[in-house]
Backbone as CSV, one residue per row, in Angstrom:
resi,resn,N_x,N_y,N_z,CA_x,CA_y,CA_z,C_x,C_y,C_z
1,UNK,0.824,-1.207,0.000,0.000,0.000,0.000,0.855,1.251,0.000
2,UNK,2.291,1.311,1.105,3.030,2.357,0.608,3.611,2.932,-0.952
3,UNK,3.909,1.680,-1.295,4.501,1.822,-2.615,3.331,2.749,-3.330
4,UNK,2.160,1.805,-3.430,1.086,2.532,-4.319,0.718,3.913,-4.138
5,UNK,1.204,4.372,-2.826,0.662,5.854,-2.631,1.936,6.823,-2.822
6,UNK,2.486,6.140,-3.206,4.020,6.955,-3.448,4.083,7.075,-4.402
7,UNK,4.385,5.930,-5.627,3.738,5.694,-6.669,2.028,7.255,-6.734
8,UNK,1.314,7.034,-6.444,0.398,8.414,-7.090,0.804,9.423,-6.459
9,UNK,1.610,9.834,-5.305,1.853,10.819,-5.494,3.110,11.467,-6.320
10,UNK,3.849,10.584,-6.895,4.992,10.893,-7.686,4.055,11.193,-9.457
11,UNK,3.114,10.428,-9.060,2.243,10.636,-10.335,1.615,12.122,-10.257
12,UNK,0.820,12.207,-9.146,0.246,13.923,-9.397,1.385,14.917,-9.351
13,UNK,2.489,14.775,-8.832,3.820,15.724,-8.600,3.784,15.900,-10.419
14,UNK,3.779,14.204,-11.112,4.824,14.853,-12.675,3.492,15.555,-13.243
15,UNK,1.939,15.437,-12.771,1.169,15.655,-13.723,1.007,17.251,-13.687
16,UNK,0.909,17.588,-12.373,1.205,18.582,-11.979,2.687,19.981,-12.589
17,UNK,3.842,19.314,-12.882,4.532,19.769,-13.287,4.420,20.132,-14.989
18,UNK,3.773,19.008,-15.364,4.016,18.837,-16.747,2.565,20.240,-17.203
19,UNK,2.174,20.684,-16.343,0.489,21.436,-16.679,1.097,23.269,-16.292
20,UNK,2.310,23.183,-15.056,2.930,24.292,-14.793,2.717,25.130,-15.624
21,UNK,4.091,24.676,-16.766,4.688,25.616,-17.432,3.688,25.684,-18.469
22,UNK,2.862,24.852,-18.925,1.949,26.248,-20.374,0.718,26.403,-19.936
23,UNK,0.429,26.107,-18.140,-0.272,27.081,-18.028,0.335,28.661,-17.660
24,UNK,1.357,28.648,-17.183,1.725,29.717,-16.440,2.109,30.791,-18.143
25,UNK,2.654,29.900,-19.395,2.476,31.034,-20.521,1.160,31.154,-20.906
26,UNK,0.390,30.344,-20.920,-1.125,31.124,-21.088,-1.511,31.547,-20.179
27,UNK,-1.467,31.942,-19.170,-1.587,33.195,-18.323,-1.081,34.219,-18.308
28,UNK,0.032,34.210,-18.652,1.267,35.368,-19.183,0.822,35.915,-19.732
29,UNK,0.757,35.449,-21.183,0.327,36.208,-22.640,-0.959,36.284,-23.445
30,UNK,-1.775,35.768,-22.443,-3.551,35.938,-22.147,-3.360,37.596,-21.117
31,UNK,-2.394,37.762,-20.246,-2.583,38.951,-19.375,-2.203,39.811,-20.081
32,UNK,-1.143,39.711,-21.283,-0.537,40.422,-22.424,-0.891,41.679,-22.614
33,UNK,-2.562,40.612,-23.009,-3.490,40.893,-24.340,-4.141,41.780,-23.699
34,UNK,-4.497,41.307,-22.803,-5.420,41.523,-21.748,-5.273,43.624,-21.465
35,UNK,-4.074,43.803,-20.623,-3.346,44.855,-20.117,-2.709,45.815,-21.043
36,UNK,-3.258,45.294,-22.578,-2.529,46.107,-23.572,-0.980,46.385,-23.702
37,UNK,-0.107,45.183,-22.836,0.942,45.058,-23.043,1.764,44.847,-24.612
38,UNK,0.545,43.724,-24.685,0.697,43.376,-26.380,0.145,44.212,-27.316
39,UNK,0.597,45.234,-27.678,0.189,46.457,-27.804,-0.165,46.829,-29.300
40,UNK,1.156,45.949,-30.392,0.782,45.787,-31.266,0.209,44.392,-32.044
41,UNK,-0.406,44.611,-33.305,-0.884,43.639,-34.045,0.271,42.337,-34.381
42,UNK,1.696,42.558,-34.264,2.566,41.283,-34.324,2.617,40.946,-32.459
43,UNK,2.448,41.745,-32.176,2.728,41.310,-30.538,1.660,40.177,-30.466
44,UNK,0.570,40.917,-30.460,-0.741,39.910,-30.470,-0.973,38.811,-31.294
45,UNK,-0.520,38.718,-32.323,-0.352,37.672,-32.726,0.913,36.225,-32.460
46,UNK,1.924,36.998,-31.774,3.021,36.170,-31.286,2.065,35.737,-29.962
47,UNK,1.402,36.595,-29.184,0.568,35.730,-28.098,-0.516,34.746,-27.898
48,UNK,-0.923,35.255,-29.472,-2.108,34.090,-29.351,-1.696,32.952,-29.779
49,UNK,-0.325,33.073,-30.533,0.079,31.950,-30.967,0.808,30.846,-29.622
50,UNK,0.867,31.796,-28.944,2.004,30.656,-27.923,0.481,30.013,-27.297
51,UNK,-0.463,30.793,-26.913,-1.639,30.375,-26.135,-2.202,29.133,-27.172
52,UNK,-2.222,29.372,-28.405,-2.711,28.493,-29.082,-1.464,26.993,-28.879
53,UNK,-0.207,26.876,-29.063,0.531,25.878,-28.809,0.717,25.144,-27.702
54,UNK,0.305,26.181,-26.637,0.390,25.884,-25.378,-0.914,24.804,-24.991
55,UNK,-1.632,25.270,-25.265,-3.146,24.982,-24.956,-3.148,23.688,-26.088
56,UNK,-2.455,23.442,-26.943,-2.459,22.147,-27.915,-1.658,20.885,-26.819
57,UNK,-0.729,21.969,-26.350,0.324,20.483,-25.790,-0.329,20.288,-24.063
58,UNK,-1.538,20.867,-23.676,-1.926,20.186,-22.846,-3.509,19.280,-23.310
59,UNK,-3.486,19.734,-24.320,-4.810,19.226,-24.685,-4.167,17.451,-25.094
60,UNK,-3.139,17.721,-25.578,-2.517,16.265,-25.917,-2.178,15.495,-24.515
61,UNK,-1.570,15.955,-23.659,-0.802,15.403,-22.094,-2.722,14.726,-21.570
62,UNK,-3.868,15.873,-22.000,-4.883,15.164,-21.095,-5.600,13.724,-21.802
63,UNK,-4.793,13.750,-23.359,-5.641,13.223,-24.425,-4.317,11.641,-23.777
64,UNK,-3.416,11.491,-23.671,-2.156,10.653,-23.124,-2.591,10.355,-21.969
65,UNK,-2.655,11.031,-20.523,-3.673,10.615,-19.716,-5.039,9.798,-19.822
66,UNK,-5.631,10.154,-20.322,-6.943,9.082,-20.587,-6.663,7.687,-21.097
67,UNK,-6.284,8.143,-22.585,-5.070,6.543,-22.780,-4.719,5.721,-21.755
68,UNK,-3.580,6.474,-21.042,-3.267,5.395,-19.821,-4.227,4.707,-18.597
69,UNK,-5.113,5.560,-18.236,-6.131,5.513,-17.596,-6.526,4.250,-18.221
70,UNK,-7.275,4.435,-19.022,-8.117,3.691,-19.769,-7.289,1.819,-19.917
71,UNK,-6.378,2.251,-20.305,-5.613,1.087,-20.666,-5.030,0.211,-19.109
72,UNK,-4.481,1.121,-18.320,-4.722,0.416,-17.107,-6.561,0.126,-16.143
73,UNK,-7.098,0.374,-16.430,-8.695,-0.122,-15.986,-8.955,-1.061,-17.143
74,UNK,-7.926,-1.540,-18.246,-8.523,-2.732,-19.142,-9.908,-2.193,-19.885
75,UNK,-10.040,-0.907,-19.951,-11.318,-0.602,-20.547,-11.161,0.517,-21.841
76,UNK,-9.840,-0.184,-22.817,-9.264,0.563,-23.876,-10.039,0.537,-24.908
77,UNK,-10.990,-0.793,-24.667,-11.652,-1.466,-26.003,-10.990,-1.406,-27.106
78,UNK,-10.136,-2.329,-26.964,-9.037,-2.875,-28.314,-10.004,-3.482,-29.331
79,UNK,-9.919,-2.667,-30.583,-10.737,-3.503,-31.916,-10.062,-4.948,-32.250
80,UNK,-10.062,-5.521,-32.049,-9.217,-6.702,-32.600,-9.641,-7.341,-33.699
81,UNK,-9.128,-7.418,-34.610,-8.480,-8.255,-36.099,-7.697,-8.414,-36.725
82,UNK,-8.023,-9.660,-37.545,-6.559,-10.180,-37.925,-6.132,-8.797,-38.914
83,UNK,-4.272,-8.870,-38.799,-3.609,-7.491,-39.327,-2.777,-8.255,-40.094
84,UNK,-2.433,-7.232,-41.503,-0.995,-7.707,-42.012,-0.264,-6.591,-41.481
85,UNK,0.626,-6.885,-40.910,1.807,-5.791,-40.198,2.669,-5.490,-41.222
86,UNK,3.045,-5.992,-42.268,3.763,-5.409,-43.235,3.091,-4.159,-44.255
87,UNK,1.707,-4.257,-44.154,1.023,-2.887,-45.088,1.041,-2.077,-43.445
88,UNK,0.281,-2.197,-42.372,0.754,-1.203,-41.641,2.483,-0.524,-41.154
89,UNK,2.805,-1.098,-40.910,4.176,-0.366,-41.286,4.812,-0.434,-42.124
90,UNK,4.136,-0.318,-43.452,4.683,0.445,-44.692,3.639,2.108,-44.691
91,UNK,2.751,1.554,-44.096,1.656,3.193,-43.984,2.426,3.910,-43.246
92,UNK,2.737,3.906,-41.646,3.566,4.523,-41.231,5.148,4.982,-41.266
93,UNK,5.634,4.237,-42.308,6.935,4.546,-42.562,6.441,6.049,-43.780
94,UNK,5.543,5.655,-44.676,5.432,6.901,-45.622,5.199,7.989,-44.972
95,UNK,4.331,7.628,-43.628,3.655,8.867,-43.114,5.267,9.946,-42.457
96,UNK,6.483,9.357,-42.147,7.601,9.889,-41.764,8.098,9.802,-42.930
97,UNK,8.430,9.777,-44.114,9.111,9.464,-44.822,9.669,11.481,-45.475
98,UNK,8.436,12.441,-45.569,9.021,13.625,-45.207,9.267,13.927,-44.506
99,UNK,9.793,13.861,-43.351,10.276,13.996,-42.030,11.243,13.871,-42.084
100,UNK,11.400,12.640,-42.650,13.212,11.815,-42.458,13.613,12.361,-43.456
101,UNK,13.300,12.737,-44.644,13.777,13.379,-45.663,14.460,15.113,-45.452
102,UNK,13.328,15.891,-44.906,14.091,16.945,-44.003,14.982,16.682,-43.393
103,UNK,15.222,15.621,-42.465,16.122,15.976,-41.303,17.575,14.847,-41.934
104,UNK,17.199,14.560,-43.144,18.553,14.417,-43.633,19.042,13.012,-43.340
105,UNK,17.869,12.182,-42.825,17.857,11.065,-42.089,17.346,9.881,-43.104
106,UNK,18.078,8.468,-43.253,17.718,7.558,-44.395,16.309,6.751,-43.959
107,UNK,15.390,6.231,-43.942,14.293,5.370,-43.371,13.988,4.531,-44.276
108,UNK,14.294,2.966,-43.604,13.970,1.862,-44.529,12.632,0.703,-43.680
109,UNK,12.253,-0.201,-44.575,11.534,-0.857,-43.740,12.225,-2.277,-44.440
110,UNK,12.726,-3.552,-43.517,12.840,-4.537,-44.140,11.861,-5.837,-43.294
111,UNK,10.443,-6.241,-44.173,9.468,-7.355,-43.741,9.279,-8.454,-44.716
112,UNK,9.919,-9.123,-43.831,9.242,-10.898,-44.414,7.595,-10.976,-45.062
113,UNK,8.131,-11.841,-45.797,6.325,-12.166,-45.546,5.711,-12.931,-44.662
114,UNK,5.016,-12.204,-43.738,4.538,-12.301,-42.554,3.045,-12.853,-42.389
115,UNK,2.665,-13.775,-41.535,1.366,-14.202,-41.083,0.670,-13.245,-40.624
116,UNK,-0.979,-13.212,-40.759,-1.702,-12.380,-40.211,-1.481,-12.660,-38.648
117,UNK,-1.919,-11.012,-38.016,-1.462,-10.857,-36.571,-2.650,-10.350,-36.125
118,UNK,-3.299,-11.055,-34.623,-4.100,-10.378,-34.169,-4.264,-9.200,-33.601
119,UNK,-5.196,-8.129,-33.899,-4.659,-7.096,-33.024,-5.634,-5.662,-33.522
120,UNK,-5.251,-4.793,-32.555,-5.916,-3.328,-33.130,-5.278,-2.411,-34.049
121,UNK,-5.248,-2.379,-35.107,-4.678,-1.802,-36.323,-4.481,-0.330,-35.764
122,UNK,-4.887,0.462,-35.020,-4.756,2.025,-34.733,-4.074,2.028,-33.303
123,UNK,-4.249,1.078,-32.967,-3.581,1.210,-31.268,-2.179,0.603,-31.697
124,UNK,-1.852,-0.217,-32.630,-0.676,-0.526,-32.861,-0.001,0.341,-33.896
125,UNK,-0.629,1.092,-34.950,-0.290,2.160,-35.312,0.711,3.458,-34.240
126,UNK,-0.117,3.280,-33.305,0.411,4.385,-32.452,1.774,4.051,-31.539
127,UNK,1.544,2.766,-31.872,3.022,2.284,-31.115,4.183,2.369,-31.687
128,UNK,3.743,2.043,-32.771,4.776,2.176,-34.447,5.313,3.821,-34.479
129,UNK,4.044,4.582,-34.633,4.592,5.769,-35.327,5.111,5.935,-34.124
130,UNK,4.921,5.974,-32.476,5.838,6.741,-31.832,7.096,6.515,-31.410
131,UNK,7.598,4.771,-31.954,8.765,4.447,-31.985,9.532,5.220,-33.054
132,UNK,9.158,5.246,-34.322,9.519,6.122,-35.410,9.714,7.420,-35.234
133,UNK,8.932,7.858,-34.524,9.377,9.534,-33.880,10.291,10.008,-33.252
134,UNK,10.586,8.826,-31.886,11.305,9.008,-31.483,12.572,8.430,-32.136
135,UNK,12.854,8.043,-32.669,14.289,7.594,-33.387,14.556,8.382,-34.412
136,UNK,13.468,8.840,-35.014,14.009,10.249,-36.101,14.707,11.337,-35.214
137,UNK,13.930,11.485,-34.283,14.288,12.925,-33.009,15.661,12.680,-32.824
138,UNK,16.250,11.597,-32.194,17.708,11.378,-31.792,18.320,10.639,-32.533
139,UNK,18.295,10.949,-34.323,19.101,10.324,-35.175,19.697,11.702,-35.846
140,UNK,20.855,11.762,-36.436,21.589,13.311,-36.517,21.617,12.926,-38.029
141,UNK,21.861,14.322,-38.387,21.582,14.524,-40.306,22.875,12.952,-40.636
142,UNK,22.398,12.329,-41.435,22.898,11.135,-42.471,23.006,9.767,-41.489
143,UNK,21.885,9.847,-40.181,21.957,8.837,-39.839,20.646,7.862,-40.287
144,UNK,20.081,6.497,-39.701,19.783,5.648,-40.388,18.845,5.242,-39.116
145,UNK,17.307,4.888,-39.452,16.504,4.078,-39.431,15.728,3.144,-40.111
146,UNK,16.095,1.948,-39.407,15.388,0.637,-40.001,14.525,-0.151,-39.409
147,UNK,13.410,-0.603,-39.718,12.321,-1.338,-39.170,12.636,-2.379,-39.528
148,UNK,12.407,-3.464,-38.784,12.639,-5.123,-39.230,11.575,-5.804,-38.454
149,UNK,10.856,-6.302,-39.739,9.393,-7.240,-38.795,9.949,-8.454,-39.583
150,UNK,9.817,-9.757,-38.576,9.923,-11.043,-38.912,9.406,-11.731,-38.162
151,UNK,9.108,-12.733,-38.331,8.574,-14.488,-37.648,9.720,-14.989,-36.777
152,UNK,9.359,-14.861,-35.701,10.306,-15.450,-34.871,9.254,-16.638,-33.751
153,UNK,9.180,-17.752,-34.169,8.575,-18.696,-33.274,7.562,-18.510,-33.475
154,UNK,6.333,-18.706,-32.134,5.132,-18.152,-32.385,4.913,-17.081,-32.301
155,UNK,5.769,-15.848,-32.413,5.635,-14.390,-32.418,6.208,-13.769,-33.744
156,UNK,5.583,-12.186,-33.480,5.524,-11.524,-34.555,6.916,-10.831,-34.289
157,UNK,8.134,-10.075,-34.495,9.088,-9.058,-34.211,9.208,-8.107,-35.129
158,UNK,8.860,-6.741,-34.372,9.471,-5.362,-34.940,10.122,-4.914,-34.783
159,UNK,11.186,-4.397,-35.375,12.460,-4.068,-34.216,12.293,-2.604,-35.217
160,UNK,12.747,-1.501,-34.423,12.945,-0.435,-34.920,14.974,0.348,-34.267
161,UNK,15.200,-0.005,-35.302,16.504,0.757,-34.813,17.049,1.629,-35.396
162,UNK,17.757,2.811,-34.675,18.509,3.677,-35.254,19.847,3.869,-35.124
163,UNK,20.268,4.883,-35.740,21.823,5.301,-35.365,22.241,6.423,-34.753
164,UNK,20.922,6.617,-33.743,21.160,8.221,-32.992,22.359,8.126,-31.737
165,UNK,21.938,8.780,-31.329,22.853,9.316,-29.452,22.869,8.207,-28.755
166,UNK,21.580,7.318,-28.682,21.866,6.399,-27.626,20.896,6.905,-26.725
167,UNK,21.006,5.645,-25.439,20.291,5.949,-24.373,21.472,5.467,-23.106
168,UNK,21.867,5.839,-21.919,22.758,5.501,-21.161,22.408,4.678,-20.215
169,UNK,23.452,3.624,-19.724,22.741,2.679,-19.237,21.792,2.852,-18.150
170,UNK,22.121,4.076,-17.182,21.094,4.081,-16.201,19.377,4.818,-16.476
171,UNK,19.369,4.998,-17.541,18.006,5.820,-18.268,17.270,4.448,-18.814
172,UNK,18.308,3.577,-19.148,17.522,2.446,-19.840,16.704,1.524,-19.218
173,UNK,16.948,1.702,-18.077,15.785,0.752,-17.210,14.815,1.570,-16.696
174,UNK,14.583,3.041,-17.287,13.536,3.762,-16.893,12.797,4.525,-17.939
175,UNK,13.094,3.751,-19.181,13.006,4.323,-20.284,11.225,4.263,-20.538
176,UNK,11.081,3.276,-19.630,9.267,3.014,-20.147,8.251,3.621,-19.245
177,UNK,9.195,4.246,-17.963,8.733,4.961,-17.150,7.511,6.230,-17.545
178,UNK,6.596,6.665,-16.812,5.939,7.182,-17.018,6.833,8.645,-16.710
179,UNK,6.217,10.081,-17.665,6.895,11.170,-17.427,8.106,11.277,-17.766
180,UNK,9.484,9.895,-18.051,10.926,9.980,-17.617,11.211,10.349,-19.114
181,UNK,12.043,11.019,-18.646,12.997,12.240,-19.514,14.475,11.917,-19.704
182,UNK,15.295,11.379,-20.721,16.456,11.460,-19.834,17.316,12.679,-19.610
183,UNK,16.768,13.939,-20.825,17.060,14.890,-20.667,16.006,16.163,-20.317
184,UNK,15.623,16.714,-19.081,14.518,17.223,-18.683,14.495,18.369,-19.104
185,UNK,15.432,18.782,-20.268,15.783,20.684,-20.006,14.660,20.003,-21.860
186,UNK,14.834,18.917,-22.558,13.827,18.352,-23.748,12.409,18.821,-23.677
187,UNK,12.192,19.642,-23.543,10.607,20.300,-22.629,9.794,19.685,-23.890
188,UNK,9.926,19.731,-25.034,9.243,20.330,-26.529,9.254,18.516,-27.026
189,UNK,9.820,17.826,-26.771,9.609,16.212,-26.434,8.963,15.659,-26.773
190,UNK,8.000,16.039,-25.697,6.854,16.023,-24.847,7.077,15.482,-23.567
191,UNK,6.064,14.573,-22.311,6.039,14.614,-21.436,6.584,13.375,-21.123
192,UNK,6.631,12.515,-21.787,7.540,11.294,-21.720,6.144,10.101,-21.417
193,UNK,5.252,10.332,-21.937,3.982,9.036,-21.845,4.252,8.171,-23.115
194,UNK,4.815,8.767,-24.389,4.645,8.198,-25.279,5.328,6.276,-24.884
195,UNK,6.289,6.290,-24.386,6.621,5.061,-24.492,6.175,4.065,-23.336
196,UNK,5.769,4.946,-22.538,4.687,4.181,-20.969,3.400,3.655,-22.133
197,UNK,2.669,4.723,-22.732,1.086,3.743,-23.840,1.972,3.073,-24.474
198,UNK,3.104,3.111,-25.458,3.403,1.844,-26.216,3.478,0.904,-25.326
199,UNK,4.583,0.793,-24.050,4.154,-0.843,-23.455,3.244,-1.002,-22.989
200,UNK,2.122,-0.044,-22.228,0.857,-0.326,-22.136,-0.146,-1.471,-23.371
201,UNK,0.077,-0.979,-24.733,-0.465,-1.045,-25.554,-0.453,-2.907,-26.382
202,UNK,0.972,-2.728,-26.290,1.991,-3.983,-26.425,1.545,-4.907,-25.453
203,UNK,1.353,-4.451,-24.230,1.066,-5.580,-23.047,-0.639,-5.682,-23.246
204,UNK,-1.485,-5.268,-23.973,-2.651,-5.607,-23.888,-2.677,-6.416,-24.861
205,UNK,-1.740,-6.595,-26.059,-2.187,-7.731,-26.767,-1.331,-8.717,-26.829
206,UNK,-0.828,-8.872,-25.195,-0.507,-10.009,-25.168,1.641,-10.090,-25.233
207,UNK,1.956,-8.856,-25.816,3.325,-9.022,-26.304,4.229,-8.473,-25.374
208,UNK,5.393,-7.725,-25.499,6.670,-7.683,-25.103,7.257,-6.678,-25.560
209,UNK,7.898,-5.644,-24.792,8.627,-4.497,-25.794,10.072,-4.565,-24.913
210,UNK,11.062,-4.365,-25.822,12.424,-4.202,-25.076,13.521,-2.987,-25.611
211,UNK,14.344,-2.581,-24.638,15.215,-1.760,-25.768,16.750,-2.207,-25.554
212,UNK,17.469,-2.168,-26.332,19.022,-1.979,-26.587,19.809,-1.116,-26.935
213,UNK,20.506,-0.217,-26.129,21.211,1.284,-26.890,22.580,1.269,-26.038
214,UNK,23.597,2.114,-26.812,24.558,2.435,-26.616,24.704,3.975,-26.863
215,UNK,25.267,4.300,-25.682,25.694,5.843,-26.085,26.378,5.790,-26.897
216,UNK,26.102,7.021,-28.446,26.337,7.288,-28.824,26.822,6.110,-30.879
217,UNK,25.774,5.261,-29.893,25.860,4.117,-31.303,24.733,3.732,-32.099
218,UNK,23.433,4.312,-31.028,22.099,3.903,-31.438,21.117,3.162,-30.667
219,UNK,20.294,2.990,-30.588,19.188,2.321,-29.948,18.478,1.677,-30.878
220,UNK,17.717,0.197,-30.256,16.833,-0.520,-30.783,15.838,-1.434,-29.926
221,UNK,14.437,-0.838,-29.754,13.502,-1.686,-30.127,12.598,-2.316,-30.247
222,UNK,12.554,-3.766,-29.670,11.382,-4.651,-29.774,10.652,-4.801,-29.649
223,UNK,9.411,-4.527,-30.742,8.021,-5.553,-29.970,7.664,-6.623,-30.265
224,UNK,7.444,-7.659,-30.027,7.085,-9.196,-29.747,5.891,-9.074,-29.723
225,UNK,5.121,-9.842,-30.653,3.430,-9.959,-30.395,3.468,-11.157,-30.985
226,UNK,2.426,-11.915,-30.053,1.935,-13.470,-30.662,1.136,-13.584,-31.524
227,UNK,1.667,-14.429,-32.293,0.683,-15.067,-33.748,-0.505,-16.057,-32.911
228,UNK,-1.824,-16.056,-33.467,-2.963,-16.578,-33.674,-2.246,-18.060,-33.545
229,UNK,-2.546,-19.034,-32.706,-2.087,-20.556,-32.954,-2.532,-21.188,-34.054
230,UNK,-3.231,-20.796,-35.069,-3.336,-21.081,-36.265,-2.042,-21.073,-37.226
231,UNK,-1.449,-19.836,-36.512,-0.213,-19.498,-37.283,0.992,-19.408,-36.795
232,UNK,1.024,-20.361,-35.538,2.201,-20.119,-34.814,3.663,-21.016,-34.904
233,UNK,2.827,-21.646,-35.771,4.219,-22.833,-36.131,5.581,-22.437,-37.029
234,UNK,6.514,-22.623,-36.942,7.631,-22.176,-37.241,7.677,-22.146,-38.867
235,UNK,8.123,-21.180,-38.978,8.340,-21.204,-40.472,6.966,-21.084,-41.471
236,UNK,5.737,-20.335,-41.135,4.845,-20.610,-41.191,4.556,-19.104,-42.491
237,UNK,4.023,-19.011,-42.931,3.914,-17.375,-44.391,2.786,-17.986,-44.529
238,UNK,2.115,-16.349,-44.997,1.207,-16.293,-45.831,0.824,-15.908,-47.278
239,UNK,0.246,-16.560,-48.100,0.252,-16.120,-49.612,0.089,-15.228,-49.983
């Protein structure tokens, strides 16, 4: 029972923190406007704009909250059907594919032909693209991301790896942590939920997420999801 109340209050402390700072600029530059500080027509428009960004990135932190909520009370209502994981992450690789192209960054996808996978096509979407996000973020102009889905046993494997910064060993066992940052001054990030819903997400259907990184060599990875026992036998494709 201690743990658990330590545990929520370390939870309202980050939720609390993470709501601080853009409320305290939309109060700022809402008082701006307000006091005729913002006096001219670019002023006012530099304020409504931060109020408008501000007010986006908590609208997202409450929209990430519910998620987790939801997903820990088991009441996510996962659509489940059978998926080909090779057309979904070929959708989400295009959907970065200008992204990675700006930032000077290569993005490949290499998939077997793979058995249908049970599962929620949009909730696993979201696991995908935010592994992909984050590995574009900490991959530097002419470095390299690659997706690799294959049949391994009775499971499905995605591995997403890059050739960014790395993660250091003591961040890596807190990497799935809720809120955790390994660099906190990263405000613009975001709040650090994204990879708490992916293993959330991963663990509702059943699978496994892991990572592997080296400072300064890259990070990679895994999610593990089980094939349908229809299709779990080794060496097993579909036409």
């Amino acid at each position: 029972v201690q743990v658990s109340q330590a545990s929520q209050r370390e939870f309202v402390a980050n939720v609390s923190h993470e709501l601080k700072t853009p409320l305290t600029s939309i109060q700022g530059f809402a008082q701006a406007i307000l006091d005729g500080t913002a006096s001219t027509p670019e002023a006012r428009e530099q304020a409504a704009q931060v109020i408008y960004n501000e007010s986006g990135r908590m609208h997202r932190l409450a929209l990430d909250l519910l998620d987790l909520a939801r997903l820990d009370a088991g009441t996510a209502d996962l659509k489940m059907s059978p998926l080909d994981l090779s057309i979904l992450l070929n959708s989400v690789v295009e959907k970065f594919a200008p992204l990675a192209a700006r930032a000077g960054v290569t993005i490949s996808l290499e998939a077997d032909v793979l058995p249908s996978v049970a599962g929620d096509g949009d909730r696993l979407a979201q696991v995908f693209t935010n592994l992909l996000d984050n590995a574009l973020k900490f991959t530097l102009t002419g470095g390299e991301v690659t997706i690799i889905a294959r049949q391994v046993g009775a499971e499905l494997e995605v591995e997403v790896r890059d050739t960014g910064v790395g993660i250091s060993q003591d961040a890596l066992q807190h990497i799935f942590d809720r809120f955790y940052q390994e660099d906190p001054s990263r405000a613009h990030h975001g709040a650090g939920l994204g990879l708490a819903i992916a293993r959330e997400i991963v663990t509702a259907h059943g699978g496994k997420i892991s990572v592997q990184s080296q400072l300064g060599q890259g990070t990679a990875i895994s999610v593990r999801l089980p094939l349908t026992k229809e299709n779990s036998f080794t060496g097993s494709t579909r036409k």
